[in-house]
CSV table of C-alpha atoms in Angstrom, one decimal:
chain,number,residue,atom,x,y,z
I,1,MET,CA,-111.8,101.3,-81.3
I,2,THR,CA,-112.5,98.0,-83.2
I,3,CYS,CA,-116.2,97.9,-82.5
I,4,LYS,CA,-118.7,97.5,-85.2
I,5,THR,CA,-122.5,98.0,-85.4
I,6,PHE,CA,-124.3,94.7,-85.4
I,7,ALA,CA,-125.7,95.1,-88.9
I,8,GLN,CA,-122.1,95.5,-90.3
I,9,ALA,CA,-120.7,92.5,-88.3
I,10,ASN,CA,-123.5,90.0,-88.1
I,11,ASP,CA,-122.5,87.6,-90.9
I,12,ARG,CA,-118.8,87.8,-90.3
I,13,GLN,CA,-119.2,87.3,-86.6
I,14,GLU,CA,-121.4,84.2,-87.0
I,15,SER,CA,-118.7,82.3,-88.8
I,16,HIS,CA,-116.0,83.9,-86.7
I,17,TYR,CA,-117.6,82.7,-83.5
I,18,LYS,CA,-117.8,79.1,-84.8
I,19,ALA,CA,-114.2,79.2,-86.0
I,20,ARG,CA,-112.4,80.6,-83.0
I,21,SER,CA,-111.4,78.9,-79.8
I,22,GLU,CA,-113.4,79.4,-76.6
I,23,PRO,CA,-112.4,82.5,-74.6
I,24,PRO,CA,-111.1,81.9,-71.1
I,25,PRO,CA,-113.7,82.3,-68.4
I,26,VAL,CA,-114.1,85.2,-66.0
I,27,GLU,CA,-115.7,85.4,-62.6
I,28,VAL,CA,-118.9,87.4,-62.5
I,29,VAL,CA,-120.9,88.5,-59.5
I,30,ILE,CA,-124.6,89.0,-60.1
I,31,GLU,CA,-125.9,92.4,-59.0
I,32,VAL,CA,-129.2,92.5,-60.9
I,33,PRO,CA,-130.9,89.1,-61.4
I,34,GLN,CA,-132.9,88.6,-64.6
I,35,GLY,CA,-136.4,90.0,-64.0
I,36,SER,CA,-135.3,92.4,-61.3
I,37,PHE,CA,-136.5,96.0,-61.2
I,38,LEU,CA,-133.7,97.1,-58.8
I,39,LYS,CA,-130.4,98.3,-60.5
I,40,ARG,CA,-127.6,97.9,-58.1
I,41,GLY,CA,-124.1,99.1,-58.6
I,42,SER,CA,-120.8,97.2,-57.8
I,43,THR,CA,-121.0,98.6,-54.2
I,44,GLY,CA,-124.4,97.0,-53.7
I,45,LYS,CA,-126.2,100.4,-53.4
I,46,VAL,CA,-129.4,100.7,-55.4
I,47,ASP,CA,-128.7,103.0,-58.4
I,48,PHE,CA,-132.3,103.2,-59.5
I,49,ILE,CA,-135.6,101.4,-59.7
I,50,SER,CA,-136.5,100.5,-63.3
I,51,PRO,CA,-140.0,100.7,-64.7
I,52,LEU,CA,-139.1,97.5,-66.7
I,53,PRO,CA,-137.5,94.3,-65.5
I,54,CYS,CA,-133.9,93.6,-66.5
I,55,PRO,CA,-134.0,91.0,-69.3
I,56,PHE,CA,-130.6,89.5,-68.4
I,57,ASN,CA,-128.5,88.7,-65.4
I,58,TYR,CA,-126.3,91.8,-64.8
I,59,GLY,CA,-123.3,92.1,-62.7
I,60,SER,CA,-119.6,92.8,-62.6
I,61,VAL,CA,-116.2,91.1,-63.0
I,62,PRO,CA,-114.5,91.8,-59.6
I,63,GLY,CA,-111.0,91.2,-61.0
I,64,TYR,CA,-111.1,94.2,-63.5
I,65,ILE,CA,-111.7,97.9,-63.4
I,66,GLY,CA,-113.3,99.5,-66.5
I,67,LEU,CA,-112.4,102.8,-68.0
I,68,ASP,CA,-115.2,104.5,-66.0
I,69,GLY,CA,-113.3,103.6,-62.8
I,70,ASP,CA,-115.9,101.0,-61.7
I,71,LEU,CA,-115.8,97.2,-61.8
I,72,LEU,CA,-116.1,95.9,-65.4
I,73,ASP,CA,-119.8,95.2,-66.2
I,74,ALA,CA,-121.0,91.8,-67.4
I,75,VAL,CA,-124.2,90.4,-68.7
I,76,VAL,CA,-124.8,86.6,-68.1
I,77,LEU,CA,-127.2,85.1,-70.6
I,78,GLY,CA,-129.3,82.1,-69.6
I,79,PRO,CA,-131.6,81.3,-66.7
I,80,ARG,CA,-132.1,83.7,-63.8
I,81,LEU,CA,-129.3,83.7,-61.2
I,82,PRO,CA,-129.9,84.9,-57.7
I,83,LEU,CA,-128.5,88.2,-56.4
I,84,GLY,CA,-124.9,87.7,-55.2
I,85,THR,CA,-124.2,84.5,-57.3
I,86,LYS,CA,-120.6,84.1,-58.3
I,87,ILE,CA,-120.2,82.3,-61.6
I,88,ARG,CA,-117.2,81.5,-63.9
I,89,VAL,CA,-118.4,82.0,-67.4
I,90,ARG,CA,-117.0,82.7,-70.8
I,91,PRO,CA,-117.2,86.3,-72.3
I,92,TRP,CA,-118.2,85.9,-76.0
I,93,GLY,CA,-118.2,89.6,-76.8
I,94,ALA,CA,-118.8,93.0,-75.4
I,95,VAL,CA,-121.1,96.0,-75.9
I,96,VAL,CA,-119.5,99.4,-75.8
I,97,MET,CA,-121.5,101.9,-73.9
I,98,ARG,CA,-121.0,105.6,-73.2
I,99,ASP,CA,-122.3,106.8,-69.9
I,100,ARG,CA,-121.8,110.5,-69.2
I,101,GLY,CA,-119.1,110.4,-71.9
I,102,LEU,CA,-117.2,107.6,-70.3
I,103,THR,CA,-116.6,104.2,-71.9
I,104,ASP,CA,-118.5,101.6,-70.0
I,105,ASP,CA,-117.9,98.2,-71.6
I,106,LYS,CA,-120.3,95.4,-70.9
I,107,LEU,CA,-119.0,91.8,-71.3
I,108,ILE,CA,-121.5,89.5,-72.8
I,109,CYS,CA,-121.1,86.1,-71.1
I,110,ALA,CA,-122.8,82.7,-71.5
I,111,GLU,CA,-122.1,79.0,-71.4
I,112,HIS,CA,-122.1,78.9,-75.2
I,113,SER,CA,-121.5,81.6,-77.8
I,114,PRO,CA,-124.7,83.7,-78.3
I,115,ASP,CA,-126.4,83.3,-81.7
I,116,ALA,CA,-127.3,86.1,-84.0
I,117,ALA,CA,-130.8,86.5,-82.4
I,118,GLN,CA,-129.4,86.7,-78.9
I,119,ARG,CA,-126.8,89.3,-80.0
I,120,ARG,CA,-129.6,91.4,-81.6
I,121,LYS,CA,-131.6,91.2,-78.4
I,122,VAL,CA,-128.6,92.3,-76.3
I,123,LEU,CA,-127.9,95.3,-78.6
I,124,ARG,CA,-131.6,96.3,-78.7
I,125,PHE,CA,-131.7,96.4,-75.0
I,126,PHE,CA,-128.5,98.4,-74.6
I,127,HIS,CA,-129.6,101.0,-77.2
I,128,PHE,CA,-132.8,101.4,-75.2
I,129,TYR,CA,-130.9,101.4,-71.9
I,130,ALA,CA,-128.6,104.2,-73.2
I,131,ARG,CA,-131.6,106.4,-74.0
I,132,CYS,CA,-133.2,105.8,-70.6
I,133,LYS,CA,-129.9,106.3,-68.7
I,134,GLY,CA,-129.4,109.6,-70.7
I,135,LEU,CA,-132.8,110.8,-69.5
I,136,LEU,CA,-132.0,109.7,-65.9
I,137,ASN,CA,-128.7,111.6,-66.1
I,138,ILE,CA,-130.4,114.8,-67.3
I,139,TRP,CA,-132.9,114.5,-64.4
I,140,ARG,CA,-129.9,114.0,-62.0
I,141,GLY,CA,-128.0,116.9,-63.5
I,142,ARG,CA,-125.2,114.8,-64.7
I,143,PRO,CA,-123.8,115.9,-68.1
I,144,GLY,CA,-122.2,113.8,-70.8
I,145,ARG,CA,-123.1,111.7,-73.8
I,146,ASN,CA,-125.0,108.4,-73.4
I,147,ALA,CA,-125.0,105.9,-76.2
I,148,CYS,CA,-124.7,102.3,-77.2
I,149,GLU,CA,-121.8,102.1,-79.7
I,150,GLY,CA,-122.1,98.5,-80.7
I,151,TRP,CA,-120.6,95.1,-80.3
I,152,CYS,CA,-116.9,94.3,-80.1
I,153,GLU,CA,-114.7,91.4,-79.1
I,154,ALA,CA,-114.5,90.5,-75.4
I,155,SER,CA,-110.7,90.7,-75.6
I,156,ASP,CA,-111.0,94.4,-76.7
I,157,ALA,CA,-113.0,95.2,-73.6
I,158,LEU,CA,-110.7,93.2,-71.3
I,159,ALA,CA,-107.7,95.0,-72.8
I,160,ARG,CA,-109.2,98.4,-72.1
I,161,ALA,CA,-109.8,97.4,-68.4
I,162,ARG,CA,-107.1,97.1,-65.8
I,163,PRO,CA,-106.6,94.4,-63.2
I,164,ARG,CA,-108.1,95.3,-59.9
I,165,ASN,CA,-105.7,95.8,-57.0
I,166,GLY,CA,-106.2,96.1,-53.3
I,167,SER,CA,-106.4,99.9,-53.4
I,168,TRP,CA,-109.8,100.1,-55.3
I,169,ARG,CA,-112.5,101.3,-52.9
I,170,GLY,CA,-115.4,101.9,-55.3
I,171,PRO,CA,-116.2,104.0,-58.4
I,172,PRO,CA,-114.8,107.6,-58.4
I,173,LEU,CA,-118.2,108.9,-59.7
I,174,GLU,CA,-121.6,108.0,-58.3
I,175,PHE,CA,-123.6,106.3,-60.9
């Protein structure tokens, strides 16, 4: 995998983001509006109720299936978006997560490339989220490693995903 920890990549990425062309937009459907306590999955079912509000708009890219067999996850930075909002937005990077040992990429999308402070905030959140999800999985009796493995290019996450076809009916595992 070509992912790096934020500390290793911060300076190089700052100049890289300014130098490269804008990535093509993807369509994201918002499942968890910024500030919500309800974590919904791609099927709309409530996965869990969080003790803390989600700091970002969280959803999925309905055109892609991630390596975990579910729709590719996406975070949309910026103002709060209502549940069910469909938005075309550019993915500027991705966070690589492990959930029960499965790769669970999260595209990081925004109108403009996130600055270093925004990227740090996103990574801090996902490191915390991985620990919380690990505890939830232990409580649910679901084995496997949970971790945030760092930031990578959006193109890497999209390359690991596969285009969704008409046969997809939902994730093979309940999350």
